[in-house]
CSV table of N, CA and C in Angstrom, one decimal:
chain,number,residue,atom,x,y,z
A,17,MET,N,-3.0,15.4,21.3
A,17,MET,CA,-1.6,15.0,21.1
A,17,MET,C,-0.9,16.3,20.7
A,18,ILE,N,0.4,16.3,21.0
A,18,ILE,CA,1.2,17.4,20.6
A,18,ILE,C,1.3,17.4,19.0
A,19,ASN,N,1.4,18.6,18.5
A,19,ASN,CA,1.3,18.8,17.0
A,19,ASN,C,2.7,18.5,16.4
A,20,HIS,N,3.1,17.3,16.3
A,20,HIS,CA,4.3,16.9,15.6
A,20,HIS,C,3.9,16.3,14.3
A,21,ASN,N,4.9,15.9,13.5
A,21,ASN,CA,4.6,15.2,12.2
A,21,ASN,C,3.9,13.9,12.5
A,22,ILE,N,3.3,13.4,11.6
A,22,ILE,CA,2.5,12.1,11.8
A,22,ILE,C,3.3,11.0,12.3
A,23,HIS,N,4.5,10.8,11.8
A,23,HIS,CA,5.3,9.7,12.2
A,23,HIS,C,5.7,9.8,13.7
A,24,GLU,N,6.0,11.0,14.2
A,24,GLU,CA,6.2,11.2,15.6
A,24,GLU,C,5.0,10.9,16.4
A,25,GLN,N,3.8,11.3,15.9
A,25,GLN,CA,2.6,11.0,16.6
A,25,GLN,C,2.4,9.5,16.8
A,26,TRP,N,2.6,8.7,15.7
A,26,TRP,CA,2.4,7.3,15.8
A,26,TRP,C,3.5,6.7,16.7
A,27,MET,N,4.7,7.2,16.6
A,27,MET,CA,5.8,6.7,17.5
A,27,MET,C,5.5,6.8,19.0
A,28,TYR,N,4.8,7.9,19.3
A,28,TYR,CA,4.4,8.0,20.7
A,28,TYR,C,3.5,6.8,21.2
A,29,TYR,N,2.7,6.2,20.3
A,29,TYR,CA,1.9,5.1,20.7
A,29,TYR,C,2.9,3.8,20.8
A,30,ALA,N,3.9,3.7,20.0
A,30,ALA,CA,4.9,2.7,20.2
A,30,ALA,C,5.6,2.8,21.5
A,31,LEU,N,5.9,4.1,21.9
A,31,LEU,CA,6.5,4.4,23.2
A,31,LEU,C,5.6,3.9,24.3
A,32,LYS,N,4.3,4.1,24.2
A,32,LYS,CA,3.4,3.6,25.2
A,32,LYS,C,3.5,2.1,25.4
A,33,GLU,N,3.7,1.4,24.3
A,33,GLU,CA,3.9,0.0,24.4
A,33,GLU,C,5.2,-0.3,25.1
A,34,ALA,N,6.2,0.4,24.8
A,34,ALA,CA,7.5,0.2,25.4
A,34,ALA,C,7.4,0.4,26.9
A,35,LYS,N,6.6,1.4,27.4
A,35,LYS,CA,6.4,1.6,28.8
A,35,LYS,C,5.7,0.4,29.5
A,36,ILE,N,4.8,-0.2,28.7
A,36,ILE,CA,4.1,-1.4,29.2
A,36,ILE,C,5.2,-2.5,29.5
A,37,ALA,N,6.1,-2.7,28.5
A,37,ALA,CA,7.1,-3.7,28.7
A,37,ALA,C,8.0,-3.3,29.9
A,38,GLU,N,8.3,-2.1,30.1
A,38,GLU,CA,9.1,-1.6,31.2
A,38,GLU,C,8.4,-2.0,32.5
A,39,LYS,N,7.1,-1.7,32.6
A,39,LYS,CA,6.4,-2.0,33.8
A,39,LYS,C,6.4,-3.5,34.1
A,40,ASN,N,6.5,-4.3,33.1
A,40,ASN,CA,6.5,-5.7,33.3
A,40,ASN,C,7.9,-6.3,33.4
A,41,GLU,N,8.9,-5.4,33.6
A,41,GLU,CA,10.3,-5.7,33.8
A,41,GLU,C,10.9,-6.4,32.5
A,42,GLU,N,10.4,-6.0,31.4
A,42,GLU,CA,10.9,-6.4,30.1
A,42,GLU,C,11.8,-5.3,29.5
A,43,VAL,N,12.7,-5.6,28.6
A,43,VAL,CA,13.4,-4.6,27.9
A,43,VAL,C,12.3,-3.7,27.2
A,44,PRO,N,12.4,-2.4,27.5
A,44,PRO,CA,11.3,-1.5,27.0
A,44,PRO,C,11.3,-1.2,25.5
A,45,ILE,N,10.8,-2.1,24.7
A,45,ILE,CA,10.6,-1.9,23.3
A,45,ILE,C,9.2,-2.1,23.0
A,46,GLY,N,8.6,-1.2,22.2
A,46,GLY,CA,7.2,-1.2,21.8
A,46,GLY,C,7.1,-1.0,20.3
A,47,ALA,N,5.9,-1.6,19.8
A,47,ALA,CA,5.7,-1.5,18.3
A,47,ALA,C,4.2,-1.4,18.1
A,48,ILE,N,3.8,-0.7,17.0
A,48,ILE,CA,2.4,-0.7,16.6
A,48,ILE,C,2.4,-0.9,15.1
A,49,VAL,N,1.3,-1.4,14.6
A,49,VAL,CA,1.0,-1.6,13.2
A,49,VAL,C,-0.2,-0.7,12.8
A,50,ILE,N,0.0,0.1,11.8
A,50,ILE,CA,-1.1,1.0,11.3
A,50,ILE,C,-1.6,0.6,9.9
A,51,LYS,N,-2.9,0.7,9.8
A,51,LYS,CA,-3.5,0.5,8.5
A,51,LYS,C,-4.7,1.5,8.4
A,52,ASP,N,-4.7,2.2,7.3
A,52,ASP,CA,-5.8,3.2,7.0
A,52,ASP,C,-5.9,4.2,8.2
A,53,ASP,N,-4.8,4.7,8.7
A,53,ASP,CA,-4.7,5.6,9.8
A,53,ASP,C,-5.4,5.1,11.1
A,54,LYS,N,-5.3,3.8,11.3
A,54,LYS,CA,-5.8,3.2,12.6
A,54,LYS,C,-4.8,2.2,13.1
A,55,ILE,N,-4.7,2.1,14.4
A,55,ILE,CA,-3.8,1.1,15.0
A,55,ILE,C,-4.6,-0.3,14.9
A,56,VAL,N,-3.9,-1.2,14.2
A,56,VAL,CA,-4.5,-2.6,14.0
A,56,VAL,C,-3.7,-3.6,14.8
A,57,GLY,N,-2.6,-3.2,15.3
A,57,GLY,CA,-1.7,-4.2,16.1
A,57,GLY,C,-0.9,-3.4,17.0
A,58,ARG,N,-0.7,-4.0,18.2
A,58,ARG,CA,0.2,-3.5,19.3
A,58,ARG,C,1.0,-4.6,19.8
A,59,GLY,N,2.3,-4.2,20.2
A,59,GLY,CA,3.1,-5.2,20.8
A,59,GLY,C,4.1,-4.5,21.7
A,60,SER,N,4.4,-5.2,22.8
A,60,SER,CA,5.5,-4.8,23.7
A,60,SER,C,6.3,-6.1,23.9
A,61,ASN,N,7.6,-5.8,24.2
A,61,ASN,CA,8.5,-6.9,24.4
A,61,ASN,C,8.0,-7.8,25.5
A,62,GLN,N,8.0,-9.2,25.3
A,62,GLN,CA,7.4,-10.1,26.2
A,62,GLN,C,8.3,-11.4,26.4
A,63,VAL,N,9.6,-11.2,26.0
A,63,VAL,CA,10.5,-12.3,26.0
A,63,VAL,C,10.6,-13.0,27.4
A,64,GLU,N,10.8,-12.2,28.5
A,64,GLU,CA,10.9,-12.8,29.8
A,64,GLU,C,9.6,-13.3,30.3
A,65,SER,N,8.5,-12.6,30.2
A,65,SER,CA,7.3,-13.1,30.7
A,65,SER,C,6.7,-14.4,30.0
A,66,LEU,N,7.0,-14.4,28.7
A,66,LEU,CA,6.5,-15.6,28.0
A,66,LEU,C,7.6,-16.7,27.9
A,67,LYS,N,8.8,-16.4,28.4
A,67,LYS,CA,9.9,-17.3,28.3
A,67,LYS,C,10.1,-17.8,26.8
A,68,ASP,N,10.1,-16.8,25.9
A,68,ASP,CA,10.1,-17.0,24.5
A,68,ASP,C,11.0,-16.0,23.8
A,69,SER,N,12.1,-16.5,23.3
A,69,SER,CA,13.1,-15.6,22.6
A,69,SER,C,12.5,-14.9,21.4
A,70,THR,N,11.4,-15.4,20.9
A,70,THR,CA,10.9,-14.7,19.7
A,70,THR,C,9.8,-13.7,20.0
A,71,ALA,N,9.5,-13.5,21.3
A,71,ALA,CA,8.4,-12.6,21.7
A,71,ALA,C,8.8,-11.1,21.7
A,72,HIS,N,9.4,-10.7,20.6
A,72,HIS,CA,9.8,-9.3,20.5
A,72,HIS,C,8.6,-8.5,20.2
A,73,ALA,N,8.7,-7.2,20.5
A,73,ALA,CA,7.5,-6.3,20.3
A,73,ALA,C,7.0,-6.3,18.8
A,74,GLU,N,7.9,-6.4,17.9
A,74,GLU,CA,7.5,-6.4,16.5
A,74,GLU,C,6.7,-7.6,16.1
A,75,ILE,N,7.1,-8.8,16.6
A,75,ILE,CA,6.5,-10.0,16.4
A,75,ILE,C,5.1,-10.0,17.0
A,76,ILE,N,5.0,-9.5,18.2
A,76,ILE,CA,3.7,-9.4,18.9
A,76,ILE,C,2.8,-8.5,18.2
A,77,ALA,N,3.3,-7.4,17.7
A,77,ALA,CA,2.4,-6.4,17.0
A,77,ALA,C,2.0,-7.0,15.6
A,78,ILE,N,2.8,-7.7,14.9
A,78,ILE,CA,2.5,-8.3,13.7
A,78,ILE,C,1.4,-9.4,13.9
A,79,THR,N,1.5,-10.2,14.9
A,79,THR,CA,0.5,-11.2,15.2
A,79,THR,C,-0.8,-10.5,15.6
A,80,SER,N,-0.7,-9.5,16.4
A,80,SER,CA,-1.9,-8.7,16.7
A,80,SER,C,-2.6,-8.2,15.5
A,81,ALA,N,-1.9,-7.6,14.6
A,81,ALA,CA,-2.5,-7.0,13.4
A,81,ALA,C,-3.1,-8.1,12.5
A,82,SER,N,-2.4,-9.2,12.4
A,82,SER,CA,-2.9,-10.3,11.6
A,82,SER,C,-4.2,-10.8,12.1
A,83,ASN,N,-4.3,-10.9,13.5
A,83,ASN,CA,-5.6,-11.3,14.1
A,83,ASN,C,-6.7,-10.3,13.9
A,84,THR,N,-6.3,-9.0,14.0
A,84,THR,CA,-7.3,-7.9,13.8
A,84,THR,C,-7.8,-8.0,12.4
A,85,LEU,N,-6.9,-8.1,11.4
A,85,LEU,CA,-7.3,-8.0,10.0
A,85,LEU,C,-7.7,-9.4,9.4
A,86,ASN,N,-7.5,-10.5,10.2
A,86,ASN,CA,-7.8,-11.8,9.8
A,86,ASN,C,-7.1,-12.2,8.5
A,87,ASP,N,-5.8,-11.8,8.5
A,87,ASP,CA,-5.0,-12.1,7.3
A,87,ASP,C,-3.5,-12.0,7.7
A,88,TRP,N,-2.7,-12.9,7.3
A,88,TRP,CA,-1.3,-12.8,7.5
A,88,TRP,C,-0.6,-11.8,6.6
A,89,ARG,N,-1.3,-11.4,5.5
A,89,ARG,CA,-0.7,-10.4,4.6
A,89,ARG,C,-1.1,-9.0,5.1
A,90,LEU,N,-0.1,-8.3,5.6
A,90,LEU,CA,-0.4,-7.0,6.1
A,90,LEU,C,-0.1,-5.9,5.0
A,91,ASN,N,-0.7,-6.1,3.9
A,91,ASN,CA,-0.5,-5.2,2.8
A,91,ASN,C,-1.0,-3.8,3.2
A,92,ASN,N,-0.3,-2.8,2.7
A,92,ASN,CA,-0.6,-1.4,3.0
A,92,ASN,C,-0.5,-1.0,4.5
A,93,CYS,N,0.2,-1.8,5.2
A,93,CYS,CA,0.4,-1.5,6.7
A,93,CYS,C,1.8,-0.9,6.9
A,94,ILE,N,1.9,-0.2,8.0
A,94,ILE,CA,3.1,0.5,8.4
A,94,ILE,C,3.4,0.1,9.9
A,95,LEU,N,4.7,-0.2,10.1
A,95,LEU,CA,5.1,-0.6,11.4
A,95,LEU,C,6.0,0.5,12.0
A,96,TYR,N,5.7,0.8,13.3
A,96,TYR,CA,6.5,1.8,14.1
A,96,TYR,C,7.0,1.0,15.3
A,97,VAL,N,8.3,1.1,15.5
A,97,VAL,CA,9.0,0.4,16.6
A,97,VAL,C,10.0,1.3,17.2
A,98,THR,N,10.2,1.2,18.5
A,98,THR,CA,11.1,2.1,19.2
A,98,THR,C,12.6,1.8,19.0
A,99,LYS,N,12.9,0.6,18.6
A,99,LYS,CA,14.3,0.3,18.3
A,99,LYS,C,14.4,-0.5,17.0
A,100,GLN,N,15.5,-0.2,16.3
A,100,GLN,CA,15.8,-0.9,15.0
A,100,GLN,C,15.6,-2.4,15.1
A,101,PRO,N,14.8,-3.0,14.2
A,101,PRO,CA,14.5,-4.4,14.3
A,101,PRO,C,15.8,-5.3,14.1
A,102,CYS,N,15.8,-6.4,14.8
A,102,CYS,CA,16.8,-7.4,14.6
A,102,CYS,C,16.5,-8.2,13.3
A,103,LEU,N,17.4,-9.1,13.0
A,103,LEU,CA,17.3,-9.9,11.7
A,103,LEU,C,16.0,-10.7,11.8
A,104,MET,N,15.7,-11.3,12.9
A,104,MET,CA,14.5,-12.1,13.0
A,104,MET,C,13.2,-11.3,12.7
A,105,CYS,N,13.2,-10.1,13.4
A,105,CYS,CA,12.0,-9.3,13.2
A,105,CYS,C,11.9,-8.7,11.8
A,106,LEU,N,13.1,-8.4,11.2
A,106,LEU,CA,13.1,-7.9,9.8
A,106,LEU,C,12.5,-9.0,8.9
A,107,GLY,N,12.9,-10.2,9.1
A,107,GLY,CA,12.3,-11.3,8.3
A,107,GLY,C,10.8,-11.4,8.5
A,108,SER,N,10.3,-11.2,9.7
A,108,SER,CA,8.9,-11.3,9.9
A,108,SER,C,8.2,-10.1,9.2
A,109,ILE,N,8.8,-8.9,9.3
A,109,ILE,CA,8.3,-7.7,8.6
A,109,ILE,C,8.2,-8.0,7.1
A,110,LEU,N,9.2,-8.5,6.5
A,110,LEU,CA,9.2,-8.8,5.1
A,110,LEU,C,8.2,-9.9,4.8
A,111,ASN,N,8.1,-11.0,5.6
A,111,ASN,CA,7.2,-12.0,5.3
A,111,ASN,C,5.7,-11.6,5.4
A,112,SER,N,5.5,-10.7,6.3
A,112,SER,CA,4.1,-10.2,6.5
A,112,SER,C,3.6,-9.2,5.5
A,113,ARG,N,4.6,-8.7,4.7
A,113,ARG,CA,4.3,-7.8,3.6
A,113,ARG,C,4.0,-6.4,4.1
A,114,ILE,N,4.5,-6.0,5.2
A,114,ILE,CA,4.4,-4.6,5.7
A,114,ILE,C,5.1,-3.7,4.7
A,115,GLU,N,4.5,-2.6,4.4
A,115,GLU,CA,5.0,-1.7,3.4
A,115,GLU,C,6.0,-0.7,3.8
A,116,GLN,N,5.9,-0.2,5.1
A,116,GLN,CA,6.8,0.9,5.6
A,116,GLN,C,7.2,0.5,7.0
A,117,LEU,N,8.4,0.9,7.3
A,117,LEU,CA,9.0,0.7,8.7
A,117,LEU,C,9.6,2.0,9.2
A,118,TYR,N,9.2,2.4,10.4
A,118,TYR,CA,9.8,3.6,11.0
A,118,TYR,C,10.2,3.1,12.4
A,119,TYR,N,11.5,3.4,12.7
A,119,TYR,CA,12.0,3.0,14.0
A,119,TYR,C,12.6,4.2,14.7
A,120,GLY,N,12.8,4.1,16.0
A,120,GLY,CA,13.4,5.2,16.8
A,120,GLY,C,14.9,5.1,16.8
A,121,MET,N,15.5,4.3,17.7
A,121,MET,CA,16.9,4.4,17.8
A,121,MET,C,17.6,3.2,17.0
A,122,HIS,N,18.8,3.5,16.6
A,122,HIS,CA,19.6,2.6,15.9
A,122,HIS,C,20.2,1.6,16.9
A,123,ASP,N,20.3,0.3,16.5
A,123,ASP,CA,20.9,-0.7,17.4
A,123,ASP,C,22.1,-1.2,16.7
A,124,SER,N,23.3,-0.8,17.1
A,124,SER,CA,24.5,-1.2,16.4
A,124,SER,C,24.9,-2.7,16.7
A,125,GLU,N,24.4,-3.2,17.8
A,125,GLU,CA,24.7,-4.6,18.2
A,125,GLU,C,23.8,-5.6,17.6
A,126,ALA,N,22.5,-5.4,17.8
A,126,ALA,CA,21.5,-6.5,17.4
A,126,ALA,C,20.7,-6.0,16.2
A,127,GLY,N,20.7,-4.7,15.9
A,127,GLY,CA,19.8,-4.2,14.8
A,127,GLY,C,20.3,-4.7,13.5
A,128,THR,N,19.4,-4.8,12.6
A,128,THR,CA,19.7,-5.2,11.2
A,128,THR,C,20.2,-4.0,10.5
A,129,ASN,N,21.3,-4.2,9.8
A,129,ASN,CA,21.8,-3.1,8.9
A,129,ASN,C,20.8,-2.9,7.8
A,130,THR,N,20.2,-1.7,7.8
A,130,THR,CA,19.1,-1.4,6.9
A,130,THR,C,19.6,-1.5,5.4
A,131,ASN,N,20.9,-1.5,5.2
A,131,ASN,CA,21.4,-1.7,3.8
A,131,ASN,C,21.1,-3.1,3.3
A,132,ILE,N,20.8,-4.0,4.3
A,132,ILE,CA,20.4,-5.4,3.9
A,132,ILE,C,19.2,-5.4,2.9
A,133,LEU,N,18.4,-4.3,3.0
A,133,LEU,CA,17.3,-4.3,2.1
A,133,LEU,C,17.7,-4.2,0.6
A,134,GLU,N,18.9,-3.8,0.4
A,134,GLU,CA,19.4,-3.8,-1.0
A,134,GLU,C,19.5,-5.2,-1.5
A,135,LEU,N,19.5,-6.2,-0.6
A,135,LEU,CA,19.6,-7.6,-1.0
A,135,LEU,C,18.2,-8.2,-1.1
A,136,THR,N,17.2,-7.5,-0.7
A,136,THR,CA,15.8,-8.0,-0.6
A,136,THR,C,15.0,-7.5,-1.7
A,137,ASP,N,13.9,-8.2,-1.9
A,137,ASP,CA,12.9,-7.7,-2.9
A,137,ASP,C,12.1,-6.6,-2.3
A,138,LYS,N,12.1,-5.4,-2.9
A,138,LYS,CA,11.4,-4.3,-2.4
A,138,LYS,C,10.0,-4.2,-2.8
A,139,LYS,N,9.5,-5.4,-3.2
A,139,LYS,CA,8.1,-5.5,-3.7
A,139,LYS,C,7.1,-5.1,-2.5
A,140,HIS,N,7.4,-5.5,-1.3
A,140,HIS,CA,6.5,-5.2,-0.2
A,140,HIS,C,7.1,-4.1,0.7
A,141,LEU,N,8.2,-4.3,1.3
A,141,LEU,CA,8.8,-3.3,2.2
A,141,LEU,C,9.5,-2.2,1.4
A,142,LYS,N,8.8,-1.1,1.2
A,142,LYS,CA,9.3,-0.1,0.2
A,142,LYS,C,10.0,1.0,0.9
A,143,TYR,N,9.9,1.2,2.2
A,143,TYR,CA,10.5,2.4,2.8
A,143,TYR,C,10.8,2.1,4.3
A,144,ILE,N,12.0,2.6,4.7
A,144,ILE,CA,12.5,2.5,6.0
A,144,ILE,C,13.1,3.8,6.5
A,145,GLN,N,12.7,4.3,7.7
A,145,GLN,CA,13.3,5.5,8.2
A,145,GLN,C,13.6,5.3,9.7
A,146,GLY,N,14.8,5.6,10.1
A,146,GLY,CA,15.2,5.5,11.5
A,146,GLY,C,15.2,6.9,12.1
A,147,GLY,N,15.4,7.0,13.4
A,147,GLY,CA,15.6,8.2,14.1
A,147,GLY,C,14.3,9.0,14.5
A,148,VAL,N,13.1,8.3,14.3
A,148,VAL,CA,11.9,9.0,14.7
A,148,VAL,C,11.8,9.0,16.2
A,149,LEU,N,11.7,10.1,16.8
A,149,LEU,CA,11.7,10.3,18.3
A,149,LEU,C,12.9,9.6,18.9
A,150,LEU,N,14.0,9.8,18.2
A,150,LEU,CA,15.3,9.2,18.6
A,150,LEU,C,15.6,9.4,20.1
A,151,ASN,N,15.5,10.6,20.6
A,151,ASN,CA,15.9,10.9,22.0
A,151,ASN,C,15.0,10.2,23.0
A,152,GLU,N,13.7,10.2,22.7
A,152,GLU,CA,12.7,9.6,23.6
A,152,GLU,C,12.9,8.0,23.6
A,153,CYS,N,13.1,7.5,22.5
A,153,CYS,CA,13.3,6.0,22.3
A,153,CYS,C,14.6,5.6,23.0
A,154,LYS,N,15.6,6.4,22.9
A,154,LYS,CA,16.9,6.0,23.5
A,154,LYS,C,16.8,6.2,25.0
A,155,GLU,N,16.2,7.2,25.4
A,155,GLU,CA,16.1,7.5,26.9
A,155,GLU,C,15.5,6.4,27.7
A,156,ILE,N,14.4,5.8,27.2
A,156,ILE,CA,13.7,4.8,27.9
A,156,ILE,C,14.5,3.5,28.1
A,157,LEU,N,15.3,3.2,27.0
A,157,LEU,CA,16.2,2.1,27.1
A,157,LEU,C,17.4,2.3,28.0
A,158,GLN,N,18.0,3.5,27.9
A,158,GLN,CA,19.1,3.8,28.7
A,158,GLN,C,18.7,3.8,30.2
A,159,LYS,N,17.6,4.4,30.5
A,159,LYS,CA,17.2,4.4,32.0
A,159,LYS,C,16.9,3.0,32.5
A,160,PHE,N,16.3,2.2,31.6
A,160,PHE,CA,16.1,0.8,32.0
A,160,PHE,C,17.4,0.1,32.4
A,161,PHE,N,18.4,0.2,31.5
A,161,PHE,CA,19.6,-0.5,31.7
A,161,PHE,C,20.5,0.1,32.8
A,162,LEU,N,20.3,1.4,33.1
A,162,LEU,CA,21.0,2.0,34.2
A,162,LEU,C,20.5,1.4,35.5
A,163,LYS,N,19.2,1.2,35.6
A,163,LYS,CA,18.6,0.6,36.8
A,163,LYS,C,19.1,-0.8,37.0
A,164,ARG,N,19.3,-1.5,36.0
A,164,ARG,CA,19.7,-2.9,36.1
A,164,ARG,C,21.2,-3.1,36.5
A,165,ARG,N,22.0,-2.0,36.3
A,165,ARG,CA,23.4,-2.2,36.6
A,165,ARG,C,23.8,-1.7,38.0
C-alpha cells in the first residue's frame, strides 16, 4: 500500500467497499470497522439491492463487525466511511459504542452536522474527523451521479 498516514490507508479499504456498491449500481458509499488494527466489519451501500432504506454502508459494516466480534458493543472500534454519516447512521454509531469516526467527504444535504455531538454523550464516540481522502471519496460519487444524469 502507498505510504500515507494510517487513516488514509484505512480509508482506501472503505473506498474498495464503495466500488463494490458502484458495481452493484448502488450509490458508491463504503465503510469499514477496525479493531486492534484489523478489519472486523465491512459494508457497502445496499439500499437498492435489498430494497431497504436502512441498508447504508455504515449500518452494514456495524452489523458485520457485531457478528465478527459476537457483541453489539463495538468498544474500542473505529469506523471509516467515504461520506459523512446521516442522522440514522450517526445514531447507530453512537448506539454501537464506536469510539472514533473518520469520513471522506462532507454531505451538506443528508450528512449530520458534526456539531450535533456537542449535544451527545461523548462517553463512547470521542473523536470525529472529516476530509480523509476527500478528493477520492468525492470523485467516486461525482462520477456515479454524472453517469446517471
